[in-house]
């Protein structure tokens, strides 16, 4: 259990650093270019894991196995699409806690889909987090950084739904004799072809590799590395433990964004952000 907790904390740190990097490059580069670089870097890192573990690319491929993991990959794909929209339009210190509240949905999936029992105290925290998200959506105002704060919050909620579904489905395949390496084998192939398709249609501006800065590497590399460690944590531990601890990345993101992006938050926003973070983490203790 200690290893799972430590891995989840490392994931939270990597995701927070990657999220800040995404936010910065999303405002400096064309959105379409951001998507292609994001998918390309993910495919390279995911397939590198496959190469390290020496899996044959062609002999190991199975359409039946691919179709099993396809719903997870699609959820992750759409999540990676809307997360950029959320960060481009909204304040990172606001949308990040909302996106990190996906364990709330995973708990609800457990109640309604897996018929798991839930205490009244847990339901109370779910209610508090939900109300906080609604308050943020209705009271957040624009500033010099956020272009369209309400739109950012809406896409943050959509992202939260996709990640919750992805986590739920991914945990289920590990109970069907799927290994992490096999999962990222299919995931890497998918993102490689998606990056080629996107690049073919948008007229991609070539990457100047000798001019790659830390923001681009931070945003495009740390997140997929965190994803791999997150899958390892899910494989080793319970979803109800891994998801809430990993979602603490929003706390780190809020702290980093205040110094790196110079974002300012109102008192009401700070209260809502605090409730979302505390409520999400409290569910692990109940």
Coordinates of N, CA, C and O in Angstrom, one line a residue, residues 49-212:
X49 N 8.1 2.4 -23.9 CA 7.9 1.4 -22.9 C 7.8 0.0 -23.5 O 8.3 -1.0 -22.9
X50 N 7.1 -0.1 -24.6 CA 6.9 -1.4 -25.3 C 8.3 -1.9 -25.8 O 8.6 -3.1 -25.6
X51 N 9.1 -1.0 -26.3 CA 10.4 -1.4 -26.9 C 11.3 -1.9 -25.7 O 12.0 -2.9 -25.9
X52 N 11.2 -1.2 -24.6 CA 12.1 -1.6 -23.4 C 11.7 -3.0 -23.0 O 12.6 -3.8 -22.6
X53 N 10.4 -3.4 -23.0 CA 10.0 -4.7 -22.6 C 10.0 -5.7 -23.8 O 9.5 -6.8 -23.6
X54 N 10.5 -5.3 -24.9 CA 10.7 -6.2 -26.1 C 9.4 -6.9 -26.5 O 9.4 -8.1 -26.7
X55 N 8.4 -6.2 -26.8 CA 7.2 -6.7 -27.3 C 7.2 -6.6 -28.8 O 7.5 -5.5 -29.3
X56 N 6.9 -7.7 -29.6 CA 6.9 -7.6 -31.0 C 5.7 -6.8 -31.5 O 4.6 -7.0 -31.1
X57 N 6.0 -5.8 -32.3 CA 4.9 -4.9 -32.8 C 3.8 -5.6 -33.6 O 2.7 -5.3 -33.5
X58 N 4.3 -6.5 -34.5 CA 3.3 -7.1 -35.4 C 2.8 -8.4 -34.9 O 1.6 -8.7 -35.1
X59 N 3.6 -9.2 -34.3 CA 3.1 -10.5 -33.9 C 2.2 -10.4 -32.7 O 1.3 -11.3 -32.5
X60 N 2.3 -9.3 -31.9 CA 1.5 -9.2 -30.7 C 0.1 -8.5 -30.9 O -0.7 -8.5 -30.1
X61 N 0.0 -8.0 -32.1 CA -1.3 -7.2 -32.3 C -2.5 -8.1 -32.5 O -2.4 -9.1 -33.3
X62 N -3.5 -7.8 -31.8 CA -4.8 -8.5 -32.0 C -5.9 -7.5 -32.0 O -6.1 -6.7 -31.1
X63 N -6.8 -7.6 -33.0 CA -7.9 -6.7 -33.2 C -8.9 -6.9 -32.0 O -9.5 -5.9 -31.5
X64 N -9.0 -8.1 -31.6 CA -10.0 -8.4 -30.4 C -9.5 -7.7 -29.2 O -10.3 -7.1 -28.4
X65 N -8.2 -7.8 -28.9 CA -7.6 -7.1 -27.7 C -7.6 -5.6 -27.9 O -7.9 -4.9 -26.9
X66 N -7.4 -5.2 -29.1 CA -7.4 -3.7 -29.3 C -8.8 -3.1 -29.1 O -9.0 -2.1 -28.5
X67 N -9.9 -3.9 -29.5 CA -11.2 -3.4 -29.3 C -11.6 -3.4 -27.9 O -12.5 -2.6 -27.5
X68 N -11.0 -4.2 -27.1 CA -11.3 -4.2 -25.6 C -10.8 -2.9 -25.0 O -11.5 -2.3 -24.1
X69 N -9.6 -2.5 -25.4 CA -9.0 -1.3 -24.8 C -9.4 0.0 -25.5 O -9.2 1.1 -25.0
X70 N -10.1 -0.1 -26.7 CA -10.4 1.1 -27.4 C -11.3 2.1 -26.7 O -11.1 3.3 -26.8
X71 N -12.3 1.6 -25.9 CA -13.1 2.6 -25.1 C -12.3 3.5 -24.2 O -12.5 4.7 -24.0
X72 N -11.2 2.8 -23.6 CA -10.4 3.6 -22.6 C -9.5 4.6 -23.4 O -9.4 5.7 -23.0
X73 N -9.0 4.1 -24.6 CA -8.1 5.0 -25.4 C -8.9 6.2 -25.9 O -8.4 7.3 -25.9
X74 N -10.2 5.9 -26.3 CA -11.0 7.0 -26.8 C -11.3 8.0 -25.7 O -11.4 9.2 -26.0
X75 N -11.6 7.5 -24.5 CA -11.9 8.4 -23.4 C -10.7 9.3 -23.1 O -10.8 10.5 -22.9
X76 N -9.5 8.7 -23.1 CA -8.2 9.4 -22.9 C -8.0 10.4 -24.1 O -7.5 11.5 -23.8
X77 N -8.3 10.0 -25.3 CA -8.1 10.9 -26.4 C -9.0 12.1 -26.3 O -8.5 13.2 -26.5
X78 N -10.3 11.9 -26.1 CA -11.2 13.1 -26.0 C -10.8 13.9 -24.8 O -11.0 15.2 -24.8
X79 N -10.4 13.3 -23.7 CA -9.9 14.1 -22.5 C -8.7 15.0 -22.9 O -8.7 16.1 -22.5
X80 N -7.8 14.4 -23.6 CA -6.6 15.2 -24.0 C -7.0 16.3 -24.9 O -6.3 17.3 -25.0
X81 N -8.1 16.2 -25.6 CA -8.6 17.2 -26.6 C -9.2 18.4 -25.8 O -8.9 19.5 -26.0
X82 N -10.1 18.0 -24.9 CA -10.8 19.1 -24.2 C -10.0 19.8 -23.1 O -10.3 20.9 -22.7
X83 N -8.9 19.1 -22.6 CA -8.1 19.7 -21.5 C -7.4 20.9 -22.0 O -7.3 21.9 -21.3
X84 N -7.0 20.9 -23.3 CA -6.3 22.1 -23.8 C -7.3 23.2 -23.9 O -7.0 24.4 -23.7
X85 N -8.6 22.9 -24.3 CA -9.6 24.0 -24.5 C -9.9 24.6 -23.1 O -10.0 25.8 -23.0
X86 N -9.9 23.7 -22.1 CA -10.2 24.2 -20.7 C -9.1 25.2 -20.3 O -9.4 26.2 -19.7
X87 N -7.9 24.8 -20.5 CA -6.7 25.6 -20.0 C -6.5 26.8 -20.8 O -6.0 27.8 -20.3
X88 N -6.8 26.8 -22.1 CA -6.7 28.0 -22.9 C -7.7 29.0 -22.5 O -7.4 30.2 -22.5
X89 N -8.9 28.6 -22.2 CA -10.0 29.6 -21.9 C -10.1 30.0 -20.5 O -10.5 31.1 -20.2
X90 N -9.8 29.1 -19.6 CA -10.1 29.3 -18.1 C -8.8 29.6 -17.3 O -7.7 29.5 -17.9
X91 N -9.0 29.9 -16.1 CA -7.9 30.1 -15.2 C -7.4 28.7 -14.7 O -8.2 27.9 -14.2
X92 N -6.2 28.4 -14.8 CA -5.7 27.1 -14.5 C -5.9 26.8 -13.0 O -6.2 25.7 -12.6
X93 N -5.8 27.8 -12.1 CA -6.0 27.6 -10.7 C -7.5 27.2 -10.4 O -7.8 26.8 -9.3
X94 N -8.4 27.5 -11.3 CA -9.8 27.2 -11.1 C -10.2 25.9 -11.8 O -10.8 25.0 -11.2
X95 N -9.8 25.7 -13.1 CA -10.2 24.5 -13.8 C -9.5 23.3 -13.4 O -10.0 22.2 -13.4
X96 N -8.3 23.4 -12.8 CA -7.5 22.2 -12.4 C -8.2 21.5 -11.3 O -8.3 20.2 -11.3
X97 N -8.7 22.2 -10.2 CA -9.4 21.4 -9.1 C -10.6 20.7 -9.7 O -11.0 19.6 -9.2
X98 N -11.3 21.4 -10.6 CA -12.5 20.7 -11.2 C -12.2 19.5 -11.9 O -12.8 18.4 -11.8
X99 N -11.1 19.5 -12.8 CA -10.7 18.4 -13.5 C -10.2 17.3 -12.6 O -10.4 16.1 -12.9
X100 N -9.6 17.6 -11.5 CA -9.1 16.7 -10.5 C -10.2 16.0 -9.7 O -9.9 15.1 -8.8
X101 N -11.4 16.4 -9.8 CA -12.5 15.9 -9.0 C -13.1 14.6 -9.6 O -14.2 14.1 -9.2
X102 N -12.4 14.0 -10.6 CA -13.0 12.8 -11.3 C -13.2 11.6 -10.4 O -14.0 10.8 -10.6
X103 N -12.4 11.5 -9.2 CA -12.7 10.4 -8.3 C -14.1 10.4 -7.8 O -14.6 9.3 -7.4
X104 N -14.7 11.6 -7.7 CA -16.1 11.7 -7.3 C -17.0 10.8 -8.2 O -17.9 10.1 -7.8
X105 N -16.8 11.0 -9.5 CA -17.6 10.2 -10.5 C -17.3 8.7 -10.4 O -18.2 7.9 -10.6
X106 N -16.0 8.4 -10.2 CA -15.6 7.0 -10.0 C -16.3 6.3 -8.8 O -16.8 5.2 -8.9
X107 N -16.5 7.1 -7.8 CA -17.2 6.6 -6.6 C -18.7 6.4 -7.0 O -19.3 5.4 -6.6
X108 N -19.3 7.3 -7.7 CA -20.7 7.2 -8.1 C -20.8 6.0 -9.1 O -21.9 5.3 -9.0
X109 N -19.9 5.8 -10.0 CA -19.9 4.7 -10.8 C -19.9 3.4 -10.0 O -20.6 2.4 -10.3
X110 N -19.2 3.4 -8.9 CA -19.1 2.2 -8.1 C -20.5 1.9 -7.4 O -20.9 0.8 -7.3
X111 N -21.2 3.0 -7.0 CA -22.5 2.9 -6.4 C -23.5 2.4 -7.3 O -24.2 1.4 -7.1
X112 N -23.6 3.0 -8.5 CA -24.7 2.7 -9.4 C -24.4 1.6 -10.4 O -25.3 0.9 -10.8
X113 N -23.1 1.4 -10.8 CA -22.8 0.3 -11.7 C -22.3 -0.9 -11.0 O -22.7 -2.0 -11.5
X114 N -21.6 -0.8 -10.0 CA -21.0 -2.0 -9.3 C -21.8 -2.3 -8.0 O -21.5 -3.2 -7.3
X115 N -22.9 -1.5 -7.7 CA -23.7 -1.7 -6.5 C -22.9 -1.6 -5.2 O -23.2 -2.4 -4.3
X116 N -21.9 -0.8 -5.2 CA -21.1 -0.6 -4.0 C -21.9 0.3 -3.0 O -22.6 1.2 -3.4
X117 N -21.7 0.0 -1.7 CA -22.4 0.8 -0.7 C -21.5 2.1 -0.4 O -20.3 2.1 -0.4
X118 N -22.2 3.1 0.0 CA -21.6 4.4 0.3 C -22.2 5.0 1.6 O -23.5 5.1 1.7
X119 N -21.4 5.5 2.5 CA -21.9 6.1 3.7 C -22.5 7.5 3.4 O -22.3 8.1 2.4
X120 N -23.3 8.0 4.4 CA -24.0 9.3 4.3 C -22.9 10.4 4.3 O -23.0 11.4 3.6
X121 N -21.8 10.2 5.1 CA -20.7 11.1 5.1 C -20.1 11.3 3.8 O -19.8 12.4 3.3
X122 N -19.8 10.2 3.1 CA -19.2 10.2 1.7 C -20.1 11.0 0.8 O -19.7 11.8 0.0
X123 N -21.4 10.7 0.9 CA -22.4 11.4 0.0 C -22.4 12.9 0.3 O -22.5 13.7 -0.6
X124 N -22.2 13.3 1.5 CA -22.1 14.7 1.9 C -20.9 15.4 1.2 O -21.1 16.5 0.7
X125 N -19.8 14.7 1.2 CA -18.6 15.3 0.6 C -18.8 15.4 -1.0 O -18.4 16.3 -1.6
X126 N -19.5 14.4 -1.5 CA -19.8 14.4 -3.0 C -20.7 15.7 -3.2 O -20.5 16.4 -4.2
X127 N -21.6 15.9 -2.4 CA -22.5 17.0 -2.5 C -21.8 18.3 -2.4 O -22.0 19.3 -3.2
X128 N -20.8 18.4 -1.4 CA -20.1 19.7 -1.3 C -19.2 20.0 -2.5 O -19.2 21.1 -2.9
X129 N -18.6 19.0 -3.0 CA -17.7 19.2 -4.2 C -18.6 19.6 -5.4 O -18.2 20.5 -6.1
X130 N -19.7 19.0 -5.6 CA -20.6 19.3 -6.7 C -21.1 20.7 -6.6 O -21.1 21.5 -7.6
X131 N -21.5 21.2 -5.4 CA -21.9 22.5 -5.2 C -20.8 23.5 -5.4 O -21.0 24.6 -6.1
X132 N -19.6 23.2 -5.0 CA -18.4 24.1 -5.3 C -18.2 24.2 -6.7 O -17.8 25.3 -7.2
X133 N -18.3 23.2 -7.5 CA -18.1 23.3 -9.0 C -19.2 24.2 -9.6 O -18.9 25.0 -10.4
X134 N -20.4 24.0 -9.1 CA -21.5 24.9 -9.6 C -21.2 26.3 -9.3 O -21.4 27.2 -10.1
X135 N -20.8 26.6 -8.1 CA -20.5 28.0 -7.6 C -19.4 28.6 -8.5 O -19.5 29.7 -8.9
X136 N -18.3 27.8 -8.7 CA -17.2 28.3 -9.6 C -17.7 28.6 -11.0 O -17.3 29.6 -11.6
X137 N -18.6 27.8 -11.5 CA -19.1 27.9 -12.8 C -20.0 29.2 -13.0 O -20.0 29.8 -14.1
X138 N -20.6 29.6 -11.9 CA -21.6 30.7 -12.0 C -21.0 32.0 -11.5 O -21.6 33.1 -11.7
X139 N -19.9 32.0 -10.7 CA -19.4 33.2 -10.1 C -18.0 33.6 -10.6 O -17.5 34.7 -10.3
X140 N -17.3 32.7 -11.4 CA -16.0 33.0 -11.9 C -16.0 34.2 -12.9 O -16.8 34.1 -13.8
X141 N -15.2 35.2 -12.8 CA -15.2 36.3 -13.7 C -13.9 36.3 -14.4 O -12.9 35.8 -14.0
X142 N -13.9 36.9 -15.6 CA -12.7 37.0 -16.4 C -11.6 37.9 -15.8 O -11.9 38.8 -15.0
X143 N -10.4 37.6 -16.2 CA -9.3 38.5 -15.8 C -8.3 38.6 -17.0 O -8.6 38.2 -18.1
X144 N -7.1 39.2 -16.8 CA -6.2 39.4 -17.9 C -5.7 38.1 -18.4 O -5.1 38.1 -19.5
X145 N -5.8 37.0 -17.7 CA -5.3 35.7 -18.2 C -6.3 34.8 -18.8 O -6.2 34.3 -19.9
X146 N -7.4 34.7 -18.1 CA -8.5 33.8 -18.6 C -9.3 34.5 -19.7 O -9.8 35.6 -19.6
X147 N -9.4 33.8 -20.9 CA -10.1 34.4 -22.0 C -11.6 34.2 -21.8 O -12.4 35.2 -21.9
X148 N -12.1 33.0 -21.5 CA -13.5 32.7 -21.4 C -13.6 31.7 -20.2 O -13.7 30.5 -20.3
X149 N -13.7 32.3 -18.9 CA -13.6 31.4 -17.7 C -14.7 30.4 -17.6 O -14.5 29.3 -17.2
X150 N -16.0 30.8 -18.0 CA -17.1 29.9 -17.9 C -16.9 28.7 -18.9 O -17.2 27.6 -18.6
X151 N -16.5 29.0 -20.1 CA -16.2 28.0 -21.1 C -15.1 27.1 -20.6 O -15.2 25.8 -20.8
X152 N -14.1 27.6 -19.9 CA -13.0 26.8 -19.4 C -13.6 25.8 -18.3 O -13.1 24.7 -18.3
X153 N -14.5 26.3 -17.5 CA -15.1 25.4 -16.5 C -15.9 24.3 -17.1 O -15.9 23.2 -16.7
X154 N -16.7 24.7 -18.1 CA -17.5 23.7 -18.8 C -16.7 22.5 -19.4 O -17.0 21.4 -19.2
X155 N -15.6 22.9 -20.1 CA -14.7 21.9 -20.6 C -13.9 21.1 -19.6 O -13.6 20.0 -19.7
X156 N -13.7 21.8 -18.4 CA -13.1 21.1 -17.3 C -14.0 20.0 -16.8 O -13.5 18.9 -16.4
X157 N -15.3 20.3 -16.7 CA -16.2 19.3 -16.3 C -16.3 18.1 -17.3 O -16.4 16.9 -16.9
X158 N -16.3 18.4 -18.6 CA -16.3 17.4 -19.6 C -15.1 16.5 -19.5 O -15.1 15.3 -19.5
X159 N -13.9 17.2 -19.2 CA -12.7 16.4 -19.0 C -12.8 15.5 -17.8 O -12.4 14.3 -17.9
X160 N -13.4 16.0 -16.8 CA -13.5 15.2 -15.5 C -14.3 13.9 -15.8 O -14.0 12.8 -15.3
X161 N -15.4 14.0 -16.6 CA -16.2 12.9 -17.0 C -15.4 11.9 -17.8 O -15.5 10.7 -17.5
X162 N -14.7 12.3 -18.8 CA -13.9 11.4 -19.6 C -12.8 10.7 -18.8 O -12.6 9.5 -19.0
X163 N -12.1 11.4 -17.9 CA -11.1 10.8 -17.1 C -11.7 9.8 -16.1 O -11.1 8.7 -15.9
X164 N -12.8 10.1 -15.6 CA -13.5 9.1 -14.7 C -13.9 7.8 -15.4 O -13.6 6.7 -14.9
X165 N -14.4 8.0 -16.6 CA -14.7 6.8 -17.4 C -13.5 6.0 -17.8 O -13.5 4.8 -17.7
X166 N -12.4 6.7 -18.1 CA -11.2 6.1 -18.5 C -10.6 5.3 -17.3 O -10.2 4.1 -17.5
X167 N -10.6 5.9 -16.2 CA -10.1 5.2 -15.0 C -10.9 4.0 -14.6 O -10.4 2.9 -14.3
X168 N -12.2 4.1 -14.7 CA -13.1 3.0 -14.4 C -12.9 1.8 -15.4 O -12.7 0.6 -14.9
X169 N -12.8 2.1 -16.7 CA -12.6 1.0 -17.7 C -11.2 0.4 -17.6 O -11.0 -0.8 -17.8
X170 N -10.2 1.3 -17.3 CA -8.8 0.8 -17.3 C -8.7 -0.2 -16.1 O -8.0 -1.2 -16.3
X171 N -9.2 0.2 -15.0 CA -9.1 -0.7 -13.8 C -9.8 -2.1 -14.1 O -9.3 -3.1 -13.7
X172 N -10.9 -2.1 -14.9 CA -11.6 -3.3 -15.3 C -10.8 -4.2 -16.2 O -10.9 -5.4 -16.0
X173 N -9.9 -3.7 -17.1 CA -9.2 -4.5 -18.0 C -8.1 -5.2 -17.3 O -7.6 -6.3 -17.7
X174 N -7.6 -4.6 -16.2 CA -6.5 -5.3 -15.4 C -7.0 -6.6 -14.7 O -6.2 -7.4 -14.2
X175 N -8.3 -6.7 -14.6 CA -8.9 -7.9 -14.1 C -9.2 -8.9 -15.2 O -9.8 -10.0 -14.9
X176 N -8.8 -8.6 -16.4 CA -9.0 -9.5 -17.6 C -7.7 -9.9 -18.2 O -7.6 -10.1 -19.4
X177 N -6.7 -10.0 -17.4 CA -5.4 -10.5 -17.8 C -4.7 -9.6 -18.8 O -3.9 -10.0 -19.6
X178 N -5.0 -8.3 -18.7 CA -4.2 -7.3 -19.4 C -3.1 -6.8 -18.6 O -3.2 -6.5 -17.4
X179 N -1.9 -6.7 -19.3 CA -0.7 -6.1 -18.6 C -0.7 -4.6 -19.0 O -1.2 -4.2 -20.0
X180 N 0.1 -3.9 -18.2 CA 0.3 -2.5 -18.5 C 1.0 -2.3 -19.8 O 0.6 -1.4 -20.6
X181 N 2.0 -3.1 -20.0 CA 2.8 -3.0 -21.3 C 1.9 -3.2 -22.5 O 2.0 -2.5 -23.5
X182 N 1.0 -4.2 -22.4 CA 0.1 -4.5 -23.5 C -0.8 -3.4 -23.8 O -1.1 -3.0 -24.9
X183 N -1.3 -2.8 -22.7 CA -2.3 -1.7 -22.8 C -1.6 -0.5 -23.5 O -2.2 0.1 -24.4
X184 N -0.4 -0.2 -23.1 CA 0.3 1.0 -23.7 C 0.8 0.6 -25.1 O 1.2 1.6 -25.9
X185 N 1.0 -0.6 -25.4 CA 1.3 -1.0 -26.8 C 0.2 -0.6 -27.7 O 0.5 0.1 -28.8
X186 N -1.1 -0.9 -27.4 CA -2.2 -0.4 -28.3 C -2.4 1.1 -28.2 O -2.7 1.7 -29.2
X187 N -2.2 1.6 -27.0 CA -2.4 3.1 -26.8 C -1.3 3.9 -27.6 O -1.7 4.9 -28.2
X188 N -0.1 3.4 -27.6 CA 1.0 4.1 -28.4 C 0.7 4.0 -29.9 O 0.9 5.0 -30.6
X189 N 0.3 2.9 -30.4 CA 0.0 2.7 -31.8 C -1.2 3.7 -32.2 O -1.1 4.4 -33.2
X190 N -2.2 3.8 -31.3 CA -3.3 4.6 -31.6 C -2.9 6.1 -31.7 O -3.2 6.8 -32.7
X191 N -2.1 6.6 -30.7 CA -1.7 8.0 -30.7 C -0.7 8.3 -31.9 O -0.7 9.4 -32.4
X192 N 0.1 7.3 -32.3 CA 1.0 7.5 -33.4 C 0.3 7.8 -34.7 O 0.6 8.7 -35.4
X193 N -0.7 7.0 -35.0 CA -1.5 7.2 -36.2 C -2.4 8.4 -36.1 O -2.6 9.1 -37.1
X194 N -2.9 8.7 -34.9 CA -3.7 10.0 -34.7 C -2.8 11.2 -35.0 O -3.2 12.2 -35.6
X195 N -1.6 11.2 -34.5 CA -0.7 12.3 -34.7 C -0.4 12.5 -36.2 O -0.3 13.6 -36.7
X196 N -0.2 11.4 -37.0 CA 0.0 11.5 -38.4 C -1.2 12.0 -39.1 O -1.1 12.9 -40.0
X197 N -2.4 11.6 -38.7 CA -3.6 12.1 -39.4 C -3.8 13.6 -39.1 O -4.1 14.3 -40.0
X198 N -3.6 14.0 -37.9 CA -3.8 15.4 -37.5 C -2.7 16.2 -38.3 O -3.1 17.3 -38.9
X199 N -1.5 15.8 -38.4 CA -0.5 16.5 -39.1 C -0.7 16.6 -40.5 O -0.4 17.6 -41.2
X200 N -1.4 15.6 -41.1 CA -1.7 15.6 -42.6 C -2.8 16.6 -42.9 O -2.8 17.2 -44.0
X201 N -3.7 16.9 -42.0 CA -4.8 17.7 -42.3 C -4.7 19.2 -41.9 O -5.3 20.1 -42.5
X202 N -3.8 19.5 -41.0 CA -3.7 20.9 -40.5 C -2.5 21.7 -41.0 O -2.4 22.9 -40.8
X203 N -1.6 21.0 -41.8 CA -0.5 21.8 -42.3 C 0.4 22.2 -41.1 O 0.7 23.3 -40.9
X204 N 0.9 21.2 -40.5 CA 1.7 21.3 -39.2 C 3.0 22.2 -39.5 O 3.7 21.9 -40.4
X205 N 3.2 23.1 -38.6 CA 4.5 23.8 -38.6 C 5.6 22.9 -38.0 O 5.4 22.4 -36.9
X206 N 6.6 22.6 -38.7 CA 7.6 21.7 -38.2 C 8.2 22.1 -36.9 O 8.4 23.2 -36.6
X207 N 8.5 21.0 -36.1 CA 9.2 21.3 -34.8 C 10.6 21.6 -35.0 O 11.3 20.9 -35.7
X208 N 11.1 22.6 -34.4 CA 12.6 22.9 -34.4 C 13.2 22.3 -33.2 O 13.2 22.9 -32.1
X209 N 13.6 21.1 -33.4 CA 14.1 20.3 -32.2 C 15.2 20.9 -31.5 O 15.4 20.8 -30.3
X210 N 16.1 21.7 -32.2 CA 17.2 22.3 -31.5 C 16.7 23.6 -30.7 O 17.5 24.1 -30.0
X211 N 15.5 23.9 -30.9 CA 14.9 25.1 -30.1 C 13.9 24.7 -29.1 O 13.1 25.5 -28.7
X212 N 13.7 23.4 -28.9 CA 12.8 22.9 -27.9 C 13.1 23.5 -26.5 O 14.2 23.4 -26.0

